[in-house]
Short mmCIF file of C-alpha atoms and ligand atoms in Angstrom, two decimals:
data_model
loop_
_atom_site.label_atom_id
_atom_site.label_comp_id
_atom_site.label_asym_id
_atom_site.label_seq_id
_atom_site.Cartn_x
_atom_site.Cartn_y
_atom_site.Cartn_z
CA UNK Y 1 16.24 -17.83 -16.77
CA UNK Y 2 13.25 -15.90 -18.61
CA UNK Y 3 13.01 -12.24 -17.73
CA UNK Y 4 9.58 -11.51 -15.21
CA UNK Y 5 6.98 -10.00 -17.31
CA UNK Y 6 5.05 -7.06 -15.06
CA UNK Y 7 2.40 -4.83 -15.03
CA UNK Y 8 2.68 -1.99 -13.67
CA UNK Y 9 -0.63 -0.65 -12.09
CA UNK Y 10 -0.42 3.29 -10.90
CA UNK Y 11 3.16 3.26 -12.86
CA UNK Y 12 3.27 7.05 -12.70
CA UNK Y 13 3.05 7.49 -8.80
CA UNK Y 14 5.70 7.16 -6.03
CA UNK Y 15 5.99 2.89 -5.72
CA UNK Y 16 5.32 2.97 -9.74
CA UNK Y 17 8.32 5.47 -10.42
CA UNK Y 18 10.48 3.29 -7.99
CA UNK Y 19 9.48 0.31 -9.68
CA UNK Y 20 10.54 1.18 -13.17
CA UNK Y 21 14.09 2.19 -11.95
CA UNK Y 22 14.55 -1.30 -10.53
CA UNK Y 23 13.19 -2.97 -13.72
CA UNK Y 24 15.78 -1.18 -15.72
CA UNK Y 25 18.04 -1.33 -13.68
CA UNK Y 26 17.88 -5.53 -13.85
CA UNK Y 27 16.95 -6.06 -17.32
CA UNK Y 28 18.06 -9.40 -17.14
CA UNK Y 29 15.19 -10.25 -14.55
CA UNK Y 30 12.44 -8.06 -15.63
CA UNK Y 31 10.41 -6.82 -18.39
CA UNK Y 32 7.83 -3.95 -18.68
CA UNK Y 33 4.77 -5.72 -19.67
CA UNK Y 34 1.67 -3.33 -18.95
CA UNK Y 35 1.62 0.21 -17.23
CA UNK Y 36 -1.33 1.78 -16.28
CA UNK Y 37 -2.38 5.61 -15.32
CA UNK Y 38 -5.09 7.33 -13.51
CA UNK Y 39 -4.78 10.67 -15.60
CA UNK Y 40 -0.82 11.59 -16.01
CA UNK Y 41 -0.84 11.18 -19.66
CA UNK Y 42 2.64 12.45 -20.49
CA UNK Y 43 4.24 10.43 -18.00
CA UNK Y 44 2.74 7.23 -19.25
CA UNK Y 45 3.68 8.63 -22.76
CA UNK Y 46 7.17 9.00 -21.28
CA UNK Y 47 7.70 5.93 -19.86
CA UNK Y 48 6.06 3.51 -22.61
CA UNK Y 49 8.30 5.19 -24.98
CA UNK Y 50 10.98 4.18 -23.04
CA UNK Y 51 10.02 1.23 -21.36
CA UNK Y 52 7.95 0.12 -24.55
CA UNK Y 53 5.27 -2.06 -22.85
CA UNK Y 54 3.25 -4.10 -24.81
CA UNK Y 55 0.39 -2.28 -23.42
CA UNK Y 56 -0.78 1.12 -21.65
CA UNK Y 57 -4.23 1.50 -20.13
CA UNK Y 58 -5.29 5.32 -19.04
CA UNK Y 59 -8.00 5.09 -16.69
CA UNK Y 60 -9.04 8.71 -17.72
CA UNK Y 61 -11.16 7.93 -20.56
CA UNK Y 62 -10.24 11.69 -22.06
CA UNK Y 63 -6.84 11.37 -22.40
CA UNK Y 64 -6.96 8.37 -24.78
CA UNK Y 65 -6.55 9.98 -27.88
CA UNK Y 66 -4.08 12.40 -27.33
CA UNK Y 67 -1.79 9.29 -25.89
CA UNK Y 68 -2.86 6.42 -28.82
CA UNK Y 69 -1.64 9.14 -30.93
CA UNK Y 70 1.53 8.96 -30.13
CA UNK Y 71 1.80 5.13 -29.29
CA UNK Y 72 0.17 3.77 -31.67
CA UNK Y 73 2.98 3.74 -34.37
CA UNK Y 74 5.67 2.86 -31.74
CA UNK Y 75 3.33 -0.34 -31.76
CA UNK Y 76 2.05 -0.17 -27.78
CA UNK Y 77 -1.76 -1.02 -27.34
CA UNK Y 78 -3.59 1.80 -25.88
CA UNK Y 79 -6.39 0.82 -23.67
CA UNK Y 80 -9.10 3.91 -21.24
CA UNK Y 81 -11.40 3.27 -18.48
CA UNK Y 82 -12.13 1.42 -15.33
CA UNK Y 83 -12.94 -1.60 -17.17
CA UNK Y 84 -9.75 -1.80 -18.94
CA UNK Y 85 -8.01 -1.50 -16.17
CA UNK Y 86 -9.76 -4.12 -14.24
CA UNK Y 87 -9.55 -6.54 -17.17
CA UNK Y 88 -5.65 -6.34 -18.79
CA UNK Y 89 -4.30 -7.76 -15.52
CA UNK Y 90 -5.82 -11.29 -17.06
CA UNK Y 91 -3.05 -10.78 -20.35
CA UNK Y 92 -1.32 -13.79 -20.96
CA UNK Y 93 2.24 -12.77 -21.39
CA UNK Y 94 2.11 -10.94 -17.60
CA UNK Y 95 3.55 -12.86 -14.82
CA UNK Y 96 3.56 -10.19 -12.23
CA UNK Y 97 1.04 -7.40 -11.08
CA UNK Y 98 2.54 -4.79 -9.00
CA UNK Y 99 -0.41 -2.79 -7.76
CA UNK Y 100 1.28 0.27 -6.87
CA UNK Y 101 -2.24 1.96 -7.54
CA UNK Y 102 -3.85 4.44 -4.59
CA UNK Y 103 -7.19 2.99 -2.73
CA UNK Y 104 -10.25 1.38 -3.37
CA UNK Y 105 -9.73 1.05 -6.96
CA UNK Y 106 -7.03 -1.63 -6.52
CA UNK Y 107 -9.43 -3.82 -5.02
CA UNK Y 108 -11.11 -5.48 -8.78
CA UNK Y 109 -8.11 -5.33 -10.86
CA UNK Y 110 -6.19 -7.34 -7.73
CA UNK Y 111 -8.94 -9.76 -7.79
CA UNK Y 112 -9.24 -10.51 -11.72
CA UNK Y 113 -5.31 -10.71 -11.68
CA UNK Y 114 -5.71 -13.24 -9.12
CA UNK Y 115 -8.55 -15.07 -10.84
CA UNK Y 116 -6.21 -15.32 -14.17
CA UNK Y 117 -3.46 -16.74 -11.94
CA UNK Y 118 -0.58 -13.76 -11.53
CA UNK Y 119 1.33 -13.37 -8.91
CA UNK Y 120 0.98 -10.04 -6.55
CA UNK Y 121 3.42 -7.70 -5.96
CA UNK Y 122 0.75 -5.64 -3.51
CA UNK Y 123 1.33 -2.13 -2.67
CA UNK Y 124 -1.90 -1.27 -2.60
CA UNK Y 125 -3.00 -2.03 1.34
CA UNK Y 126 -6.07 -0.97 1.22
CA UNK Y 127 -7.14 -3.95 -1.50
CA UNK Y 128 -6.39 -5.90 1.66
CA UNK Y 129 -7.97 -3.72 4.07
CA UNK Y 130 -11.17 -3.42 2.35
CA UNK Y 131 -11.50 -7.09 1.58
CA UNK Y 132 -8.72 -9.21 3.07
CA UNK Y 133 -10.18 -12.48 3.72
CA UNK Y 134 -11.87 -12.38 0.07
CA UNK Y 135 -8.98 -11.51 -1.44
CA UNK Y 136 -6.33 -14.04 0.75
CA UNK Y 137 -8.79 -16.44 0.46
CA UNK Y 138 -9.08 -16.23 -3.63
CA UNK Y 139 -5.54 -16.48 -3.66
CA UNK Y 140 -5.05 -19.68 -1.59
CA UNK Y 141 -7.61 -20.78 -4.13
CA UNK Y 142 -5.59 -20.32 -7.20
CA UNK Y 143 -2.39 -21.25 -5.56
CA UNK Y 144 -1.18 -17.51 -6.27
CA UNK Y 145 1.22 -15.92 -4.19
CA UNK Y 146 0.98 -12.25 -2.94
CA UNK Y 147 4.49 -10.53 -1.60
CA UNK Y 148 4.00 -7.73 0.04
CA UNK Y 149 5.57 -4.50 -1.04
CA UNK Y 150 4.76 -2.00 1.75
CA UNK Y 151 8.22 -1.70 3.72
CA UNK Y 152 7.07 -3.52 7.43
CA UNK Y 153 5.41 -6.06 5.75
CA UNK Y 154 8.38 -6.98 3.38
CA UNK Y 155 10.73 -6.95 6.49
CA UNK Y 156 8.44 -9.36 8.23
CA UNK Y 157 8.40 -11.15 5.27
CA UNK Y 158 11.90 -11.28 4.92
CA UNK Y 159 12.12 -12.12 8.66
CA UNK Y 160 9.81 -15.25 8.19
CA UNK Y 161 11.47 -16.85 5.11
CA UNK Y 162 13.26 -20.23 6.18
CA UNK Y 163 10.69 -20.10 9.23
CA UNK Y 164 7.71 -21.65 7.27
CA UNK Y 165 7.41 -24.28 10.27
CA UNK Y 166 7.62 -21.87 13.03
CA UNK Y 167 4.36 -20.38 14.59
CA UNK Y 168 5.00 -16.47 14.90
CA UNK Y 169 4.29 -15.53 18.24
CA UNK Y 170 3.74 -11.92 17.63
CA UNK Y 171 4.76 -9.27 15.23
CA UNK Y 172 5.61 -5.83 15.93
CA UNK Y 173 5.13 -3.20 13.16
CA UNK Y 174 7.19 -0.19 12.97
CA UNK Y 175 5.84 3.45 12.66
CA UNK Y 176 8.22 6.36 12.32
CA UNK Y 177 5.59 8.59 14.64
CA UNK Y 178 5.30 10.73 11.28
CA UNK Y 179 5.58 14.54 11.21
CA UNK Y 180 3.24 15.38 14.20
CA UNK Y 181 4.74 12.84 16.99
CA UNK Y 182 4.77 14.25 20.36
CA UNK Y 183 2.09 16.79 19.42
CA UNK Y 184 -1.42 16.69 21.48
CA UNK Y 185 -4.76 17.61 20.37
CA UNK Y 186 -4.21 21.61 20.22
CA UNK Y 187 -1.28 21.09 18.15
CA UNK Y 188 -2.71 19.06 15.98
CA UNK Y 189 -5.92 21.42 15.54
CA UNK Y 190 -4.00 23.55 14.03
CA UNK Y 191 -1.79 21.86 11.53
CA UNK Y 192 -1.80 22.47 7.97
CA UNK Y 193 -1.89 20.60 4.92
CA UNK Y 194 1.64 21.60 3.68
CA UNK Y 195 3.12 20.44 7.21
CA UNK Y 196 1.24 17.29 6.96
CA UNK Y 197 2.36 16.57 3.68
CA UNK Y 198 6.27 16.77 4.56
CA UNK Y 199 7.17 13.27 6.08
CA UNK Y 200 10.33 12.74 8.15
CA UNK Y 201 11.42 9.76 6.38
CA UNK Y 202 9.70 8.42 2.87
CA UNK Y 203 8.47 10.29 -0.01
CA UNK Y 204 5.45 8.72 -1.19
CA UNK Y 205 2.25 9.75 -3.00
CA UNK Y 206 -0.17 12.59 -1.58
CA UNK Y 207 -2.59 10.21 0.32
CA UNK Y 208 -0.62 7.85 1.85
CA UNK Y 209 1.82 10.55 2.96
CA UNK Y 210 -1.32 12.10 4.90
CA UNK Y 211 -2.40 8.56 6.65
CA UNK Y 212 1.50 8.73 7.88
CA UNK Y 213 1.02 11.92 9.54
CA UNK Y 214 -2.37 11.09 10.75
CA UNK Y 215 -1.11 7.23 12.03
CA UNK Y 216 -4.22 6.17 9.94
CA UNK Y 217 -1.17 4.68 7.38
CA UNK Y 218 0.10 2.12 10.56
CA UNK Y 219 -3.83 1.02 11.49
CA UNK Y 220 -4.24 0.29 7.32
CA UNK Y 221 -1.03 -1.69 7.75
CA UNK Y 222 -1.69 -3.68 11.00
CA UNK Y 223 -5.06 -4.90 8.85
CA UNK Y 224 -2.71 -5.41 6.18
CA UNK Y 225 -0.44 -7.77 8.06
CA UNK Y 226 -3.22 -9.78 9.85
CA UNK Y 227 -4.08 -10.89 5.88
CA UNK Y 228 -0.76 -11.43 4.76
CA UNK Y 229 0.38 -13.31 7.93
CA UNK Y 230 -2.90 -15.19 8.98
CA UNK Y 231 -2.16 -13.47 12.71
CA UNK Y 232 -5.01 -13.16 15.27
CA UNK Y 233 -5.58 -9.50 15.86
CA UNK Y 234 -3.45 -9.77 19.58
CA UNK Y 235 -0.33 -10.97 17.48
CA UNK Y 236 0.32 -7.67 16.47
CA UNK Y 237 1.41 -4.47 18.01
CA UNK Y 238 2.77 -1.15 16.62
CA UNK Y 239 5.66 0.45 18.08
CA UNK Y 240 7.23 3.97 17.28
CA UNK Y 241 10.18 4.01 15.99
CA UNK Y 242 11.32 7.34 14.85
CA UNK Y 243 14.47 6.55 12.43
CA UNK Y 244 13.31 4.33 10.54
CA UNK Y 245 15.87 1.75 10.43
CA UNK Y 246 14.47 -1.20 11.63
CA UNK Y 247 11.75 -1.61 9.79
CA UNK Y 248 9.42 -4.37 11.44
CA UNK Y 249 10.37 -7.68 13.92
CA UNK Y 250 8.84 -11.24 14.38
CA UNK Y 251 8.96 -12.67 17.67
CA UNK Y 252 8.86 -16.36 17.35
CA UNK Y 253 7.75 -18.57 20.01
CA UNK Y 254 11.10 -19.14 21.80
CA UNK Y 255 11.26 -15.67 22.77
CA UNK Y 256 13.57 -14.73 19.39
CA UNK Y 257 13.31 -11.97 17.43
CA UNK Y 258 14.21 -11.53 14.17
CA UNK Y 259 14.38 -7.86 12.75
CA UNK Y 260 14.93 -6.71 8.96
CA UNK Y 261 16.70 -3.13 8.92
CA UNK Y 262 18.33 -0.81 6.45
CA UNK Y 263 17.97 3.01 5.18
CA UNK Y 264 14.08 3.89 4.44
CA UNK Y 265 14.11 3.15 0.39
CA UNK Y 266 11.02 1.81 -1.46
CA UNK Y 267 13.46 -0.10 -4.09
CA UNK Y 268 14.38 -2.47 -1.65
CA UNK Y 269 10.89 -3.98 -0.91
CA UNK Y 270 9.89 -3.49 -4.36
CA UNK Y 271 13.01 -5.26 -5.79
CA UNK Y 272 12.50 -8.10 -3.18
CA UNK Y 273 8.79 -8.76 -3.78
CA UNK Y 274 9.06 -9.19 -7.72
CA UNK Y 275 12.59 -10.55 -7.47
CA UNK Y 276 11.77 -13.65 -5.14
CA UNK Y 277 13.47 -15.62 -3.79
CA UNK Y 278 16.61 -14.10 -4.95
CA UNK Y 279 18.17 -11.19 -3.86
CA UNK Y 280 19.59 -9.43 -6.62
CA UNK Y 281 22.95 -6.94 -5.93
CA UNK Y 282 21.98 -3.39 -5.97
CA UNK Y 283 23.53 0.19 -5.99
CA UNK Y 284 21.06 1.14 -3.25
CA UNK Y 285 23.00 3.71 -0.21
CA UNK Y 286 24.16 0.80 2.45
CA UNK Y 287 23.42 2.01 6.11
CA UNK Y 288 26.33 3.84 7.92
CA UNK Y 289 26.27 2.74 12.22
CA UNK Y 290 27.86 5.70 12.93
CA UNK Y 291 25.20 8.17 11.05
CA UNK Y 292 22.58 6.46 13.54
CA UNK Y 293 24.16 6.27 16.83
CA UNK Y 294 20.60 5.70 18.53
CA UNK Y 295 17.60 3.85 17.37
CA UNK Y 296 15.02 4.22 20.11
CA UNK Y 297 11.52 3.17 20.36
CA UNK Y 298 8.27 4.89 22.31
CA UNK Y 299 4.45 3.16 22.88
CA UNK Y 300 1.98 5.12 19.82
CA UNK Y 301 0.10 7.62 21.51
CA UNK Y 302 -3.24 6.40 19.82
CA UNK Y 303 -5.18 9.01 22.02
CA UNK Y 304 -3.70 11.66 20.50
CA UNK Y 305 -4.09 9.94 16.92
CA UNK Y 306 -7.07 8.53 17.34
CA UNK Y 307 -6.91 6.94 13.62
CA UNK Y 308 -4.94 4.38 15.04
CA UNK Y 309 -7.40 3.15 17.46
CA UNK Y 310 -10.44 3.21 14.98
CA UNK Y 311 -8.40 1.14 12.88
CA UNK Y 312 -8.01 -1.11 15.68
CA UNK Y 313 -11.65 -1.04 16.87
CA UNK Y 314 -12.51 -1.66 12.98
CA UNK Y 315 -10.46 -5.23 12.78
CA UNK Y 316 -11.76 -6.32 16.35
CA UNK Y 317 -15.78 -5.87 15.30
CA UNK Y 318 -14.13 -7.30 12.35
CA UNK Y 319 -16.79 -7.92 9.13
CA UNK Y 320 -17.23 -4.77 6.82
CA UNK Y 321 -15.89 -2.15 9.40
CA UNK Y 322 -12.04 -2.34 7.86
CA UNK Y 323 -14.23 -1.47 4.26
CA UNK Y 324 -16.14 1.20 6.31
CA UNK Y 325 -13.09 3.06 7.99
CA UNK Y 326 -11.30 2.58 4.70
CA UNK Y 327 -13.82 4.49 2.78
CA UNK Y 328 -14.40 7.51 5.12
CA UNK Y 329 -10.45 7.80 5.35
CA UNK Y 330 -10.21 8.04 1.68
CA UNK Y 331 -12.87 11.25 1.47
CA UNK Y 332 -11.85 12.56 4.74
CA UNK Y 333 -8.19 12.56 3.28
CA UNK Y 334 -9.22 13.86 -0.23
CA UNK Y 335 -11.81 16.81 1.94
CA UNK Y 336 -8.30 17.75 4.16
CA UNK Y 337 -6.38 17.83 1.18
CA UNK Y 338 -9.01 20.27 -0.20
CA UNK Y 339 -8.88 22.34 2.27
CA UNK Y 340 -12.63 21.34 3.39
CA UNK Y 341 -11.67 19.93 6.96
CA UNK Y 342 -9.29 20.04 9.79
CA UNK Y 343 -6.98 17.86 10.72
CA UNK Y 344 -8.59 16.56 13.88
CA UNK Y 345 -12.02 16.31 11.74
CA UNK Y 346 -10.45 13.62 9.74
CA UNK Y 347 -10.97 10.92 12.70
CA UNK Y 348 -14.14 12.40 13.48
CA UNK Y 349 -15.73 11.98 10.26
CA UNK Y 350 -14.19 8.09 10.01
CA UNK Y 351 -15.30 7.55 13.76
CA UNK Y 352 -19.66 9.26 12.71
CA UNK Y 353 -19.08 6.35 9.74
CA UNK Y 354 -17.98 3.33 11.76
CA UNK Y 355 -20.73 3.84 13.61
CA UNK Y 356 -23.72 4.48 11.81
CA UNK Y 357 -22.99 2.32 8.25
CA UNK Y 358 -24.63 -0.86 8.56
CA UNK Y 359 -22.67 -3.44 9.70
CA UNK Y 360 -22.32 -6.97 7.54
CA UNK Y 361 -20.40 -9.65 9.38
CA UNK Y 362 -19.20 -11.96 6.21
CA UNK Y 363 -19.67 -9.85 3.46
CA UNK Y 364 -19.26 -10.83 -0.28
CA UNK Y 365 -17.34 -8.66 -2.95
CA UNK Y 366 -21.11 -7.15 -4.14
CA UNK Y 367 -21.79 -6.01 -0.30
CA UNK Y 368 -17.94 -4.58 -0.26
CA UNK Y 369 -18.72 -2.61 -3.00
CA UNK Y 370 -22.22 -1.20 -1.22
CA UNK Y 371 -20.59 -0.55 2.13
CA UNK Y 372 -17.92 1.53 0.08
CA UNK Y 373 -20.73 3.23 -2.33
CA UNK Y 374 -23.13 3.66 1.27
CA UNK Y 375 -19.84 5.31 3.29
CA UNK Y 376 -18.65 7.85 0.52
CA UNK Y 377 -22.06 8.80 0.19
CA UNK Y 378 -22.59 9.23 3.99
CA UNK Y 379 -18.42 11.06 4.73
CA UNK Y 380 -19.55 13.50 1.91
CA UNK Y 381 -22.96 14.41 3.51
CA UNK Y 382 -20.84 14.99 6.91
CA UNK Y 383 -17.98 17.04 5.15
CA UNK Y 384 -21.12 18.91 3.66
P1 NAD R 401 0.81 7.87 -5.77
O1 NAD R 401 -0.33 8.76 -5.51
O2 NAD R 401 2.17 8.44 -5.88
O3 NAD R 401 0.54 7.06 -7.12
C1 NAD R 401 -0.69 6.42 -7.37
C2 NAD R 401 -0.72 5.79 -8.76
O4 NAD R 401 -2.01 5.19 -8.94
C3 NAD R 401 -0.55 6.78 -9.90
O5 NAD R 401 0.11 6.13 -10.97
C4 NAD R 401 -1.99 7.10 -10.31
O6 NAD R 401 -2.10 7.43 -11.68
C5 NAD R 401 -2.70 5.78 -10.02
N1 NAD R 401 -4.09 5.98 -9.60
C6 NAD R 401 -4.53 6.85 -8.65
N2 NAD R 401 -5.87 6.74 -8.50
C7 NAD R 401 -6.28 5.79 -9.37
C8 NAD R 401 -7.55 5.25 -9.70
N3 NAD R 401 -8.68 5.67 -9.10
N4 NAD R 401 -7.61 4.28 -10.64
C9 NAD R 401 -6.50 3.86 -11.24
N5 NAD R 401 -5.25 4.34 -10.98
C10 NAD R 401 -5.16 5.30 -10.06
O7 NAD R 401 0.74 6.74 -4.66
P2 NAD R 401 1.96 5.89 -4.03
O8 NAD R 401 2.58 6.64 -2.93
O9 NAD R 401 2.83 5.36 -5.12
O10 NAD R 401 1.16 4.69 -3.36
C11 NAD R 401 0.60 3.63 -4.11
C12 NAD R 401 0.16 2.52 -3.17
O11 NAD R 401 1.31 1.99 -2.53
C13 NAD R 401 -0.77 3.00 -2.04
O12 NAD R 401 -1.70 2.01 -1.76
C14 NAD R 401 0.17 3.19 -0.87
O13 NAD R 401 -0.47 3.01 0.36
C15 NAD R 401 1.18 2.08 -1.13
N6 NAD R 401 2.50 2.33 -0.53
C16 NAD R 401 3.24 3.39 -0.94
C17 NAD R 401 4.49 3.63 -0.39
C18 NAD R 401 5.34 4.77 -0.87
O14 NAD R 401 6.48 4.90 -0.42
N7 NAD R 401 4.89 5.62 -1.76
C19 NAD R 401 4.97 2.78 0.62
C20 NAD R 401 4.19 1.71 1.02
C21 NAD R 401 2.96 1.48 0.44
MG1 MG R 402 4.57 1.00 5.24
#
């Protein structure tokens, strides 16, 4: 069998990292194809020269010099900017696109690589929170499948495989609680950016790690799965589950459920969704019983974290609002990781845009882009 040729968008960030150990791990299976950078320059320098890709694109347009330099006589393509970004997902010779890439800026280079026919490895939730049913619905088109990385999503995935015929009743996702659960309003007040930033269970990239903490990450996610899945908004709940062990279930419509578990590790999702359908052996820790005598469960307290229920309220009024709260999460995030906001101010910035950016019921990819262009504008005017 030919070796899976992949791109690697956001190769230098938490999923991207992970990715490239499971690559070379499984040479056999995969090949490096494309990686791609926001602004890490010596990383991507790093890992062409070891992974040599036939091509690197650097979205900071700066930084190309300094790292063509380098690659050019090691025979790697050197590519800067947005636009080459959003177009070398269309390269013949790829097969896969891993978006392991943080945000908004997913959303294009996910739909060209759909439009030229490669398969998604999607990290990236908020492509498919911004724009699910464009970007589901582009993919049904071109008979390309997406397979979801994020860890719940794989593990219903995983779940449903060999159910194809079988209606899903519901699904319940599964949210560690992050660092904060059990905390109330005053607590959370007064947190601070270094305590939000230290998760129980994953280590992941800056932003995400912050929508953990502030439950925002589980709301992106339950979007996330109603695109994946095709589910009506009712079929799916979140429940807390603070080991992170069982990482989602699928209750089918006999009452069954099926649950995928294991230690939290990225490889394993990322390994399944460029290595299916096979399951390929792995080094990975195994999970120890006895190191988890309890796995217990509690109701989200999504009064408490109100992100939760705005993410909610955004997929019931349905339309742009998903695009909307994804937006104003993104700068509220960015102004709390800046030390420009509170905690607690994070919601109520998301909450002032929900509300007052106008509202588009079917949107097309052009009014996406205004409704995230129109919220940035107005979250920045409220951070001040
Ligand atoms: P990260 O911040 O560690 O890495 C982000 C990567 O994207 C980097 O390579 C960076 O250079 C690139 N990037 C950032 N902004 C960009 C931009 N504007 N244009 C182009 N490239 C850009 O993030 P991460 O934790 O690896 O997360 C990546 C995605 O995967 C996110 O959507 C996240 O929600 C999702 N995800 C991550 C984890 C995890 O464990 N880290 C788990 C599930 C889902
Ligand atoms: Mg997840």
């Amino acid at each position: 069998m030919k070796a899976k040729n992949i791109a690697i968008l956001g190769s230098t960030g938490s999923i991207g990292t992970q990715a490239l150990e499971v690559i070379q791990a499984n040479p056999k299976h995969f090949k490096v194809e494309v990686l791609t950078a926001n602004s890490n320059a010596d990383l991507l320098i790093a890992q062409a020269l070891t992974h040599r890709p036939n091509a690197v694109v650097i979205c900071d347009e700066s930084k190309f010099q300094y790292i063509n330099d380098v690659l050019f006589e090691k025979d790697i393509k050197v590519y800067a900017g947005k636009d080459a970004l959003a177009q070398i997902v269309a390269m013949e010779e790829i097969d896969v696109v891993l978006t392991a890439l943080v945000g908004y800026a997913g959303l294009v280079p996910t739909l060209n690589a759909i439009d030229a026919g490669k398969h998604i490895a999607l990290a990236n939730k908020e492509t498919l929170v911004v724009a699910g049913e464009l970007v589901t619905a582009a993919a049904k088109a071109k008979g390309v499948n997406i397979y979801p990385v994020d860890s719940e999503h794989s593990a219903i995935f995983q779940c449903l495989v060999g159910e194809w015929e079988n209606p899903i009743e519901k699904i319940y996702l599964t949210a560690s609680g992050g660092p904060f659960r059990g905390k109330n309003q005053e607590d959370l007040a007064k947190v601070t950016k270094a305590q939000a930033l230290k998760h129980p269970n994953w280590e992941m990239g800056a932003k995400i790690t912050i929508d953990s903490a502030s439950l925002m990450n589980k709301g992106l996610e339950v979007i996330e799965a109603k695109w994946l899945f095709g589910l009506k908004n009712e079929q799916i709940d979140v429940i807390v589950h603070p080991q992170s062990i069982v990482h989602s279930i699928v209750q089918f419509q006999d009452g069954s459920m099926k649950a995928q578990m294991g230690l939290p590790d990225m490889k394993l999702p990322i390994q399944y969704a460029i290595g299916y359908p096979k399951r390929l052996p792995s080094d990975f820790p195994r999970f120890n019983f006895l190191d988890y005598p309890t796995l217990s469960f509690e109701q989200p307290d999504k009064k408490t974290f109100r992100n939760l229920q705005l993410a909610f309220d955004a997929l019931e009024k349905g339309g742009n609002m998903p695009c909307i709260l994804n937006a104003a999460n993104e700068v509220a995030v960015d102004a709390f990781l800046h030390d420009k906001i509170g905690f607690l101010e994070m919601s109520d910035v998301i909450e002032n845009c929900l509300n007052s950016v106008f509202f588009i019921k079917t949107p097309n990819l052009a009014q996406y882009q205004e409704t995230d262009t129109e919220t940035r504008r107005k979250a920045i005017d409220l951070i001040g």
